[in-house]
Tab-separated table of C-alpha atoms in Angstrom:
chain	number	residue	atom	x	y	z
O	1	UNK	CA	101.602	102.717	83.477
O	2	UNK	CA	100.175	103.574	80.649
O	3	UNK	CA	97.118	101.664	81.123
O	4	UNK	CA	96.600	103.651	84.097
O	5	UNK	CA	97.647	106.823	82.421
O	6	UNK	CA	94.517	106.016	79.769
O	7	UNK	CA	92.324	105.295	82.794
O	8	UNK	CA	93.226	108.751	84.305
O	9	UNK	CA	92.626	110.135	80.846
O	10	UNK	CA	89.516	108.898	80.468
O	11	UNK	CA	87.888	109.478	83.891
O	12	UNK	CA	89.022	113.339	83.629
O	13	UNK	CA	87.833	113.696	80.097
O	14	UNK	CA	84.404	112.026	81.036
O	15	UNK	CA	84.268	114.693	84.431
O	16	UNK	CA	85.533	117.965	82.303
O	17	UNK	CA	83.106	117.218	79.157
O	18	UNK	CA	79.997	116.736	81.671
O	19	UNK	CA	81.314	120.078	83.463
O	20	UNK	CA	84.030	122.348	81.712
O	21	UNK	CA	83.667	124.687	84.316
O	22	UNK	CA	85.725	122.532	86.653
O	23	UNK	CA	88.761	123.404	84.718
O	24	UNK	CA	88.185	126.899	83.176
O	25	UNK	CA	89.727	128.909	86.042
O	26	UNK	CA	92.828	126.646	85.447
O	27	UNK	CA	93.301	126.812	81.875
O	28	UNK	CA	92.965	130.381	82.214
O	29	UNK	CA	95.787	130.471	84.767
O	30	UNK	CA	98.030	128.525	82.221
O	31	UNK	CA	97.187	130.632	79.179
O	32	UNK	CA	97.633	133.776	80.914
O	33	UNK	CA	101.200	132.633	82.240
O	34	UNK	CA	101.832	131.798	78.576
O	35	UNK	CA	101.424	135.591	77.854
O	36	UNK	CA	98.360	134.932	75.183
O	37	UNK	CA	95.995	137.805	74.387
O	38	UNK	CA	92.267	137.497	75.520
O	39	UNK	CA	91.508	136.544	72.139
O	40	UNK	CA	93.918	133.631	71.787
O	41	UNK	CA	93.154	132.724	75.054
O	42	UNK	CA	89.486	132.298	74.476
O	43	UNK	CA	90.506	130.125	71.108
O	44	UNK	CA	93.205	128.004	72.980
O	45	UNK	CA	90.643	126.856	75.628
O	46	UNK	CA	87.775	126.049	73.269
O	47	UNK	CA	90.530	123.995	71.204
O	48	UNK	CA	91.485	122.302	74.758
O	49	UNK	CA	87.749	121.232	75.383
O	50	UNK	CA	87.626	120.249	71.680
O	51	UNK	CA	90.351	117.794	71.874
O	52	UNK	CA	88.881	116.280	74.863
O	53	UNK	CA	85.570	116.042	73.014
O	54	UNK	CA	86.800	114.164	70.064
O	55	UNK	CA	89.920	112.491	71.360
O	56	UNK	CA	89.503	108.867	73.323
O	57	UNK	CA	93.455	107.946	73.221
O	58	UNK	CA	95.426	109.762	75.642
O	59	UNK	CA	98.730	109.530	73.801
O	60	UNK	CA	96.887	111.455	70.665
O	61	UNK	CA	95.368	113.913	72.855
O	62	UNK	CA	98.600	114.786	74.711
O	63	UNK	CA	100.273	115.024	71.309
O	64	UNK	CA	97.575	117.764	70.091
O	65	UNK	CA	98.003	119.780	73.256
O	66	UNK	CA	101.481	120.047	72.735
O	67	UNK	CA	100.764	121.079	69.228
O	68	UNK	CA	98.809	124.077	70.501
O	69	UNK	CA	101.644	125.005	73.140
O	70	UNK	CA	104.564	124.623	70.972
O	71	UNK	CA	104.608	127.979	69.275
O	72	UNK	CA	104.770	129.343	72.827
O	73	UNK	CA	107.555	126.914	73.959
O	74	UNK	CA	109.918	129.773	74.748
O	75	UNK	CA	107.708	131.461	77.330
O	76	UNK	CA	106.827	127.859	78.565
O	77	UNK	CA	110.478	127.245	79.223
O	78	UNK	CA	111.020	130.404	81.124
O	79	UNK	CA	107.863	129.870	83.438
O	80	UNK	CA	109.121	126.120	84.252
O	81	UNK	CA	112.642	127.214	85.111
O	82	UNK	CA	110.967	129.372	87.735
O	83	UNK	CA	109.303	126.207	89.101
O	84	UNK	CA	112.425	124.729	90.079
O	85	UNK	CA	113.595	127.938	91.918
O	86	UNK	CA	110.187	128.063	93.811
O	87	UNK	CA	110.585	124.765	94.843
O	88	UNK	CA	113.940	124.813	96.109
O	89	UNK	CA	113.244	128.145	98.140
O	90	UNK	CA	110.452	126.183	99.603
O	91	UNK	CA	112.468	123.243	100.857
O	92	UNK	CA	116.013	124.220	101.313
O	93	UNK	CA	115.332	125.513	105.059
O	94	UNK	CA	114.409	121.745	105.989
O	95	UNK	CA	117.222	120.138	104.221
O	96	UNK	CA	119.506	118.286	106.891
O	97	UNK	CA	123.468	118.551	106.418
O	98	UNK	CA	124.751	115.564	104.897
O	99	UNK	CA	123.782	113.094	102.067
O	100	UNK	CA	120.566	113.912	100.259
O	101	UNK	CA	118.332	112.079	97.725
O	102	UNK	CA	116.359	113.650	95.202
O	103	UNK	CA	113.807	110.985	94.543
O	104	UNK	CA	111.964	110.928	91.526
O	105	UNK	CA	114.268	114.018	90.364
O	106	UNK	CA	112.426	114.362	87.070
O	107	UNK	CA	115.064	116.752	85.051
O	108	UNK	CA	117.123	117.356	87.902
O	109	UNK	CA	116.814	121.137	88.263
O	110	UNK	CA	115.935	121.163	91.915
O	111	UNK	CA	118.599	118.454	92.689
O	112	UNK	CA	121.377	120.582	90.764
O	113	UNK	CA	120.148	123.903	92.889
O	114	UNK	CA	120.435	121.930	96.177
O	115	UNK	CA	124.169	121.064	95.026
O	116	UNK	CA	125.138	124.464	93.508
O	117	UNK	CA	124.060	126.277	96.598
O	118	UNK	CA	124.745	123.967	99.731
O	119	UNK	CA	127.849	122.135	100.692
O	120	UNK	CA	125.819	118.887	100.851
O	121	UNK	CA	126.282	115.613	98.711
O	122	UNK	CA	123.346	115.099	96.378
O	123	UNK	CA	122.154	112.060	94.321
O	124	UNK	CA	119.429	111.676	92.057
O	125	UNK	CA	116.951	108.986	91.494
O	126	UNK	CA	114.381	108.403	89.015
O	127	UNK	CA	112.888	104.956	87.193
O	128	UNK	CA	114.113	106.941	83.977
O	129	UNK	CA	116.630	109.476	82.627
O	130	UNK	CA	114.713	112.565	82.434
O	131	UNK	CA	117.782	114.888	83.231
O	132	UNK	CA	118.492	118.159	81.298
O	133	UNK	CA	121.675	117.990	79.488
O	134	UNK	CA	123.095	120.510	82.214
O	135	UNK	CA	122.150	118.329	84.940
O	136	UNK	CA	123.994	115.481	83.086
O	137	UNK	CA	127.098	117.738	82.745
O	138	UNK	CA	127.056	118.362	86.441
O	139	UNK	CA	128.184	114.881	86.914
O	140	UNK	CA	125.814	114.355	90.131
O	141	UNK	CA	125.451	110.913	90.778
O	142	UNK	CA	122.171	109.175	89.318
O	143	UNK	CA	120.443	106.305	89.558
O	144	UNK	CA	117.368	104.440	87.869
O	145	UNK	CA	117.791	100.817	89.645
O	146	UNK	CA	116.373	101.201	93.339
O	147	UNK	CA	118.544	98.385	94.676
O	148	UNK	CA	121.631	100.532	94.389
O	149	UNK	CA	119.696	103.267	96.036
O	150	UNK	CA	118.204	101.004	98.777
O	151	UNK	CA	121.514	99.665	100.006
O	152	UNK	CA	122.527	103.510	101.064
O	153	UNK	CA	121.392	105.704	103.685
O	154	UNK	CA	120.532	109.427	103.590
O	155	UNK	CA	120.269	112.129	105.683
O	156	UNK	CA	117.337	113.808	103.735
O	157	UNK	CA	115.033	112.416	100.839
O	158	UNK	CA	113.349	115.423	98.843
O	159	UNK	CA	110.053	113.525	97.285
O	160	UNK	CA	109.180	116.541	95.172
O	161	UNK	CA	105.815	116.027	93.377
O	162	UNK	CA	106.595	112.393	92.805
O	163	UNK	CA	104.317	110.160	95.056
O	164	UNK	CA	101.035	110.973	92.899
O	165	UNK	CA	102.720	109.558	89.802
O	166	UNK	CA	103.162	106.128	91.567
O	167	UNK	CA	100.468	103.085	91.107
O	168	UNK	CA	101.087	102.369	94.901
O	169	UNK	CA	102.395	105.345	96.991
O	170	UNK	CA	102.293	103.663	100.194
O	171	UNK	CA	105.080	101.253	98.900
O	172	UNK	CA	107.191	103.899	97.641
O	173	UNK	CA	106.800	105.695	101.221
O	174	UNK	CA	107.681	102.379	102.868
O	175	UNK	CA	111.161	102.245	100.501
O	176	UNK	CA	111.959	105.598	101.608
O	177	UNK	CA	111.387	105.074	105.364
O	178	UNK	CA	114.115	102.172	105.337
O	179	UNK	CA	117.040	104.688	104.025
O	180	UNK	CA	116.354	108.131	105.209
O	181	UNK	CA	116.539	110.195	108.471
O	182	UNK	CA	114.441	113.099	107.236
O	183	UNK	CA	111.766	113.210	104.384
O	184	UNK	CA	110.428	116.452	102.796
O	185	UNK	CA	107.913	116.196	100.547
O	186	UNK	CA	105.810	118.607	98.572
O	187	UNK	CA	102.792	116.989	97.067
O	188	UNK	CA	99.686	117.693	95.066
O	189	UNK	CA	96.514	117.758	97.079
O	190	UNK	CA	92.846	117.482	96.304
O	191	UNK	CA	90.006	119.503	98.313
O	192	UNK	CA	86.589	119.557	96.275
O	193	UNK	CA	86.405	123.559	97.766
O	194	UNK	CA	89.651	124.572	95.835
O	195	UNK	CA	90.841	121.720	93.364
O	196	UNK	CA	88.724	118.678	93.081
O	197	UNK	CA	90.061	115.217	91.486
O	198	UNK	CA	89.223	116.257	88.064
O	199	UNK	CA	90.581	119.415	88.099
O	200	UNK	CA	93.739	118.350	89.660
O	201	UNK	CA	94.217	115.242	87.319
O	202	UNK	CA	93.661	117.563	84.292
O	203	UNK	CA	96.233	119.996	85.128
O	204	UNK	CA	98.912	117.388	86.247
O	205	UNK	CA	98.215	115.352	82.485
O	206	UNK	CA	98.559	119.134	80.823
O	207	UNK	CA	101.719	119.367	82.543
O	208	UNK	CA	103.312	115.963	82.594
O	209	UNK	CA	101.747	114.892	79.164
O	210	UNK	CA	101.061	117.710	77.046
O	211	UNK	CA	104.278	120.024	78.147
O	212	UNK	CA	106.594	117.190	77.798
O	213	UNK	CA	105.687	114.991	74.865
O	214	UNK	CA	107.678	112.090	74.517
O	215	UNK	CA	108.840	112.013	78.316
O	216	UNK	CA	106.128	109.273	79.084
O	217	UNK	CA	105.826	110.354	82.392
O	218	UNK	CA	102.911	108.218	84.456
O	219	UNK	CA	100.029	110.165	85.642
O	220	UNK	CA	97.732	107.664	87.473
O	221	UNK	CA	95.981	110.472	89.474
O	222	UNK	CA	96.822	108.941	92.818
O	223	UNK	CA	95.849	112.118	94.757
O	224	UNK	CA	94.871	112.505	98.003
O	225	UNK	CA	93.907	114.889	100.444
O	226	UNK	CA	96.471	116.654	102.789
O	227	UNK	CA	95.180	114.522	105.755
O	228	UNK	CA	95.269	111.313	103.752
O	229	UNK	CA	98.784	112.132	102.977
O	230	UNK	CA	99.768	112.665	106.337
O	231	UNK	CA	98.421	109.633	107.503
O	232	UNK	CA	100.203	107.686	104.858
O	233	UNK	CA	103.507	108.903	106.067
O	234	UNK	CA	102.833	108.141	109.535
O	235	UNK	CA	101.851	104.495	108.746
O	236	UNK	CA	105.252	104.106	107.696
O	237	UNK	CA	106.883	105.368	110.593
O	238	UNK	CA	107.195	109.048	110.082
O	239	UNK	CA	106.393	111.784	112.317
O	240	UNK	CA	105.555	115.459	111.448
O	241	UNK	CA	107.918	118.067	111.967
O	242	UNK	CA	106.189	120.581	109.849
O	243	UNK	CA	103.334	121.200	107.638
O	244	UNK	CA	102.659	124.020	105.028
O	245	UNK	CA	99.583	124.530	102.769
O	246	UNK	CA	101.472	126.106	99.784
O	247	UNK	CA	98.408	126.802	97.741
O	248	UNK	CA	98.265	127.329	94.208
O	249	UNK	CA	101.813	128.569	94.274
O	250	UNK	CA	102.733	128.452	90.568
O	251	UNK	CA	100.154	129.983	87.934
O	252	UNK	CA	101.705	127.645	84.761
O	253	UNK	CA	101.091	124.655	86.720
O	254	UNK	CA	97.986	125.667	88.896
O	255	UNK	CA	97.903	122.440	91.246
O	256	UNK	CA	97.260	122.793	94.840
O	257	UNK	CA	100.341	121.727	96.801
O	258	UNK	CA	101.256	121.152	100.332
O	259	UNK	CA	104.506	120.680	102.177
O	260	UNK	CA	105.346	117.786	104.622
O	261	UNK	CA	108.806	117.541	106.620
O	262	UNK	CA	108.849	114.427	108.398
O	263	UNK	CA	111.310	112.420	110.753
O	264	UNK	CA	111.645	108.849	110.860
O	265	UNK	CA	110.608	107.745	114.344
O	266	UNK	CA	113.500	105.889	116.043
């Protein structure tokens, strides 16, 4: 996974060095959300480009990004809390009653919101334990071994900005097709007229590697168009119930997001 993260960094770095304007708008949105003054935004923007210019190694570059962001981490924490609330508001209408799996749960905040605001049974799954301490204290069932999850059945599986972190998204969708009735997905999508691959990969890298130092979240850059994602789901036995272009819905992480609601074909 770290090798693919390095490859993604090398590709995006090359593209941004060649054409810095690809990421200008996104960096400005992020820095404005961090409540920096105009002068500070200009300075930090240039420093980010300097990091890309001089740092070939991804891990070192990610640490340097965190060094820039660290003085503003209180504001960052506040903005990222709103991220979980936003995602919950986007998906809660589509959750079937019963047993729910938050697949690739990350810090677990969205799954916790589902558990707190509904009467549903919520389970969490991720390949590593990224949960916040408050989520751990809530004692929601957590799994990091897929075999334990794969032996169960769920009324709904949520996959919220997860598949593009996988080396093989098709494999993950295939797994989920065997354990759920409904699949609720939010994914990052690429579109050359809105967010091309290089910009999407850079934003994803800043969020997962720069804003979360030490978490070791893989960023293999497996972004697809909305149509490609839909075809991926349909290949594995899902049919579309609803689809929404969410646009760039969160300025602190200005990716282009798309909601898919899918039911498994009987």
